[in-house]
PDB file of C-alpha atoms in Angstrom:
ATOM      1  CA  UNK A   1     -13.798 126.418 203.517  1.00 94.00           C
ATOM      2  CA  UNK A   2     -14.923 129.638 205.216  1.00 95.00           C
ATOM      3  CA  UNK A   3     -17.565 131.510 203.216  1.00 97.00           C
ATOM      4  CA  UNK A   4     -19.038 134.933 204.142  1.00 98.00           C
ATOM      5  CA  UNK A   5     -21.726 136.287 201.830  1.00 98.00           C
ATOM      6  CA  UNK A   6     -23.091 139.754 202.386  1.00 98.00           C
ATOM      7  CA  UNK A   7     -26.408 141.074 201.054  1.00 98.00           C
ATOM      8  CA  UNK A   8     -28.711 143.928 201.501  1.00 98.00           C
ATOM      9  CA  UNK A   9     -26.832 146.851 200.043  1.00 98.00           C
ATOM     10  CA  UNK A  10     -28.725 149.316 198.002  1.00 97.00           C
ATOM     11  CA  UNK A  11     -29.155 153.020 196.976  1.00 98.00           C
ATOM     12  CA  UNK A  12     -30.886 154.906 199.699  1.00 98.00           C
ATOM     13  CA  UNK A  13     -31.683 158.571 200.450  1.00 98.00           C
ATOM     14  CA  UNK A  14     -30.040 160.408 203.354  1.00 98.00           C
ATOM     15  CA  UNK A  15     -31.971 159.667 206.513  1.00 98.00           C
ATOM     16  CA  UNK A  16     -32.994 156.237 205.275  1.00 98.00           C
ATOM     17  CA  UNK A  17     -32.427 152.750 206.628  1.00 98.00           C
ATOM     18  CA  UNK A  18     -30.954 149.522 205.339  1.00 98.00           C
ATOM     19  CA  UNK A  19     -30.358 146.086 206.996  1.00 98.00           C
ATOM     20  CA  UNK A  20     -27.342 144.186 205.884  1.00 98.00           C
ATOM     21  CA  UNK A  21     -26.927 140.465 206.287  1.00 98.00           C
ATOM     22  CA  UNK A  22     -23.993 138.107 206.207  1.00 98.00           C
ATOM     23  CA  UNK A  23     -24.492 134.411 205.769  1.00 98.00           C
ATOM     24  CA  UNK A  24     -21.584 132.441 207.252  1.00 98.00           C
ATOM     25  CA  UNK A  25     -20.511 128.818 206.576  1.00 97.00           C
ATOM     26  CA  UNK A  26     -17.455 126.554 206.924  1.00 96.00           C
ATOM     27  CA  UNK A  27     -16.671 127.301 210.554  1.00 96.00           C
ATOM     28  CA  UNK A  28     -18.378 127.174 213.950  1.00 97.00           C
ATOM     29  CA  UNK A  29     -20.088 130.619 213.737  1.00 97.00           C
ATOM     30  CA  UNK A  30     -20.889 130.968 217.422  1.00 97.00           C
ATOM     31  CA  UNK A  31     -17.335 130.509 218.425  1.00 96.00           C
ATOM     32  CA  UNK A  32     -16.055 133.630 216.708  1.00 96.00           C
ATOM     33  CA  UNK A  33     -16.433 137.343 217.095  1.00 97.00           C
ATOM     34  CA  UNK A  34     -17.478 139.105 213.907  1.00 98.00           C
ATOM     35  CA  UNK A  35     -17.046 142.578 212.597  1.00 98.00           C
ATOM     36  CA  UNK A  36     -18.537 144.803 209.914  1.00 98.00           C
ATOM     37  CA  UNK A  37     -15.967 146.913 208.076  1.00 98.00           C
ATOM     38  CA  UNK A  38     -16.397 149.302 205.193  1.00 98.00           C
ATOM     39  CA  UNK A  39     -14.308 150.857 202.442  1.00 98.00           C
ATOM     40  CA  UNK A  40     -15.255 154.123 200.814  1.00 96.00           C
ATOM     41  CA  UNK A  41     -14.005 154.971 197.291  1.00 90.00           C
ATOM     42  CA  UNK A  42     -10.314 155.912 197.448  1.00 93.00           C
ATOM     43  CA  UNK A  43     -10.050 155.186 201.199  1.00 96.00           C
ATOM     44  CA  UNK A  44      -8.791 152.318 203.379  1.00 95.00           C
ATOM     45  CA  UNK A  45     -10.735 149.783 205.352  1.00 95.00           C
ATOM     46  CA  UNK A  46     -12.657 151.304 208.295  1.00 97.00           C
ATOM     47  CA  UNK A  47     -13.903 149.116 211.184  1.00 98.00           C
ATOM     48  CA  UNK A  48     -17.565 149.783 211.837  1.00 98.00           C
ATOM     49  CA  UNK A  49     -18.798 147.434 214.461  1.00 98.00           C
ATOM     50  CA  UNK A  50     -17.993 144.180 216.312  1.00 98.00           C
ATOM     51  CA  UNK A  51     -19.858 141.583 218.160  1.00 98.00           C
ATOM     52  CA  UNK A  52     -18.780 138.715 220.420  1.00 97.00           C
ATOM     53  CA  UNK A  53     -19.529 135.083 219.546  1.00 96.00           C
ATOM     54  CA  UNK A  54     -22.484 134.846 221.980  1.00 95.00           C
ATOM     55  CA  UNK A  55     -23.815 138.247 220.874  1.00 94.00           C
ATOM     56  CA  UNK A  56     -23.662 139.426 224.446  1.00 94.00           C
ATOM     57  CA  UNK A  57     -21.350 142.408 223.746  1.00 97.00           C
ATOM     58  CA  UNK A  58     -21.363 144.814 220.869  1.00 98.00           C
ATOM     59  CA  UNK A  59     -18.965 147.664 219.937  1.00 97.00           C
ATOM     60  CA  UNK A  60     -19.232 150.624 217.506  1.00 98.00           C
ATOM     61  CA  UNK A  61     -17.136 153.157 215.861  1.00 98.00           C
ATOM     62  CA  UNK A  62     -17.859 156.631 216.966  1.00 98.00           C
ATOM     63  CA  UNK A  63     -19.020 157.553 213.461  1.00 97.00           C
ATOM     64  CA  UNK A  64     -21.933 155.092 213.599  1.00 98.00           C
ATOM     65  CA  UNK A  65     -22.713 154.950 217.278  1.00 98.00           C
ATOM     66  CA  UNK A  66     -26.403 155.451 217.930  1.00 97.00           C
ATOM     67  CA  UNK A  67     -27.358 154.875 214.282  1.00 98.00           C
ATOM     68  CA  UNK A  68     -26.178 151.322 213.494  1.00 98.00           C
ATOM     69  CA  UNK A  69     -26.946 148.146 215.396  1.00 98.00           C
ATOM     70  CA  UNK A  70     -25.061 144.865 215.031  1.00 98.00           C
ATOM     71  CA  UNK A  71     -26.657 141.578 215.838  1.00 98.00           C
ATOM     72  CA  UNK A  72     -26.330 137.882 215.088  1.00 98.00           C
ATOM     73  CA  UNK A  73     -28.465 134.775 214.941  1.00 98.00           C
ATOM     74  CA  UNK A  74     -26.265 131.868 215.737  1.00 98.00           C
ATOM     75  CA  UNK A  75     -29.001 129.375 214.941  1.00 98.00           C
ATOM     76  CA  UNK A  76     -29.042 130.747 211.355  1.00 98.00           C
ATOM     77  CA  UNK A  77     -25.229 131.435 211.155  1.00 98.00           C
ATOM     78  CA  UNK A  78     -26.121 134.969 210.140  1.00 98.00           C
ATOM     79  CA  UNK A  79     -24.715 138.386 211.050  1.00 98.00           C
ATOM     80  CA  UNK A  80     -26.749 141.580 210.683  1.00 98.00           C
ATOM     81  CA  UNK A  81     -26.114 145.389 210.545  1.00 98.00           C
ATOM     82  CA  UNK A  82     -29.193 147.558 210.926  1.00 98.00           C
ATOM     83  CA  UNK A  83     -28.372 150.977 209.651  1.00 98.00           C
ATOM     84  CA  UNK A  84     -30.548 153.926 210.389  1.00 98.00           C
ATOM     85  CA  UNK A  85     -30.266 157.740 209.762  1.00 98.00           C
ATOM     86  CA  UNK A  86     -27.891 157.069 206.946  1.00 98.00           C
ATOM     87  CA  UNK A  87     -25.606 159.873 205.795  1.00 98.00           C
ATOM     88  CA  UNK A  88     -23.852 160.418 202.479  1.00 97.00           C
ATOM     89  CA  UNK A  89     -20.571 159.627 204.301  1.00 96.00           C
ATOM     90  CA  UNK A  90     -21.786 156.121 204.943  1.00 98.00           C
ATOM     91  CA  UNK A  91     -21.468 155.389 201.270  1.00 98.00           C
ATOM     92  CA  UNK A  92     -18.991 152.462 200.982  1.00 98.00           C
ATOM     93  CA  UNK A  93     -18.580 148.815 200.258  1.00 98.00           C
ATOM     94  CA  UNK A  94     -19.530 146.895 203.458  1.00 98.00           C
ATOM     95  CA  UNK A  95     -17.854 143.639 204.403  1.00 98.00           C
ATOM     96  CA  UNK A  96     -18.407 141.239 207.162  1.00 97.00           C
ATOM     97  CA  UNK A  97     -15.330 139.750 208.747  1.00 97.00           C
ATOM     98  CA  UNK A  98     -14.494 136.741 210.886  1.00 96.00           C
ATOM     99  CA  UNK A  99     -12.142 137.994 213.603  1.00 92.00           C
ATOM    100  CA  UNK A 100      -9.811 136.629 216.270  1.00 91.00           C
ATOM    101  CA  UNK A 101      -8.717 138.157 219.530  1.00 91.00           C
ATOM    102  CA  UNK A 102      -9.525 141.697 218.437  1.00 92.00           C
ATOM    103  CA  UNK A 103     -12.275 143.101 216.312  1.00 91.00           C
ATOM    104  CA  UNK A 104      -9.802 144.458 213.782  1.00 89.00           C
ATOM    105  CA  UNK A 105      -7.865 141.237 213.364  1.00 90.00           C
ATOM    106  CA  UNK A 106      -9.706 140.094 210.264  1.00 91.00           C
ATOM    107  CA  UNK A 107      -9.091 136.392 209.444  1.00 89.00           C
ATOM    108  CA  UNK A 108     -11.611 136.204 206.599  1.00 93.00           C
ATOM    109  CA  UNK A 109     -13.728 138.723 204.777  1.00 95.00           C
ATOM    110  CA  UNK A 110     -16.589 138.387 202.359  1.00 94.00           C
ATOM    111  CA  UNK A 111     -17.001 139.889 198.935  1.00 96.00           C
ATOM    112  CA  UNK A 112     -18.924 142.957 200.151  1.00 97.00           C
ATOM    113  CA  UNK A 113     -22.255 144.631 199.466  1.00 98.00           C
ATOM    114  CA  UNK A 114     -22.515 148.190 198.127  1.00 98.00           C
ATOM    115  CA  UNK A 115     -24.310 150.881 200.159  1.00 98.00           C
ATOM    116  CA  UNK A 116     -24.849 154.214 198.451  1.00 98.00           C
ATOM    117  CA  UNK A 117     -26.407 157.057 200.328  1.00 98.00           C
ATOM    118  CA  UNK A 118     -27.493 159.818 197.953  1.00 97.00           C
ATOM    119  CA  UNK A 119     -30.407 162.056 197.130  1.00 95.00           C
TER     120      UNK A 119
END
């Protein structure tokens, strides 16, 4: 059974930083690309970032490019999202997703972790 468990969400002031983690189990983690996606209140899912199975290539939405960094530790079956220079518009539930073929083809998604950016 595939399990994806996100953690690290919190309330943070604008300009602050957070690091999200996603612990994966139930599949061969290194064989799959992974994505971070988010959903703000009243809005649809927004793809944030993707990383290939080896971690050799990373991709970002324009809205987070230069501020967020996706990474993975295949030895620990863990995906990360380092978020810097946070803005109020980054407030959302953040999910990690196991993907196939494209970074927006979500096969499985975790339960999410809440990020709130507010002064």
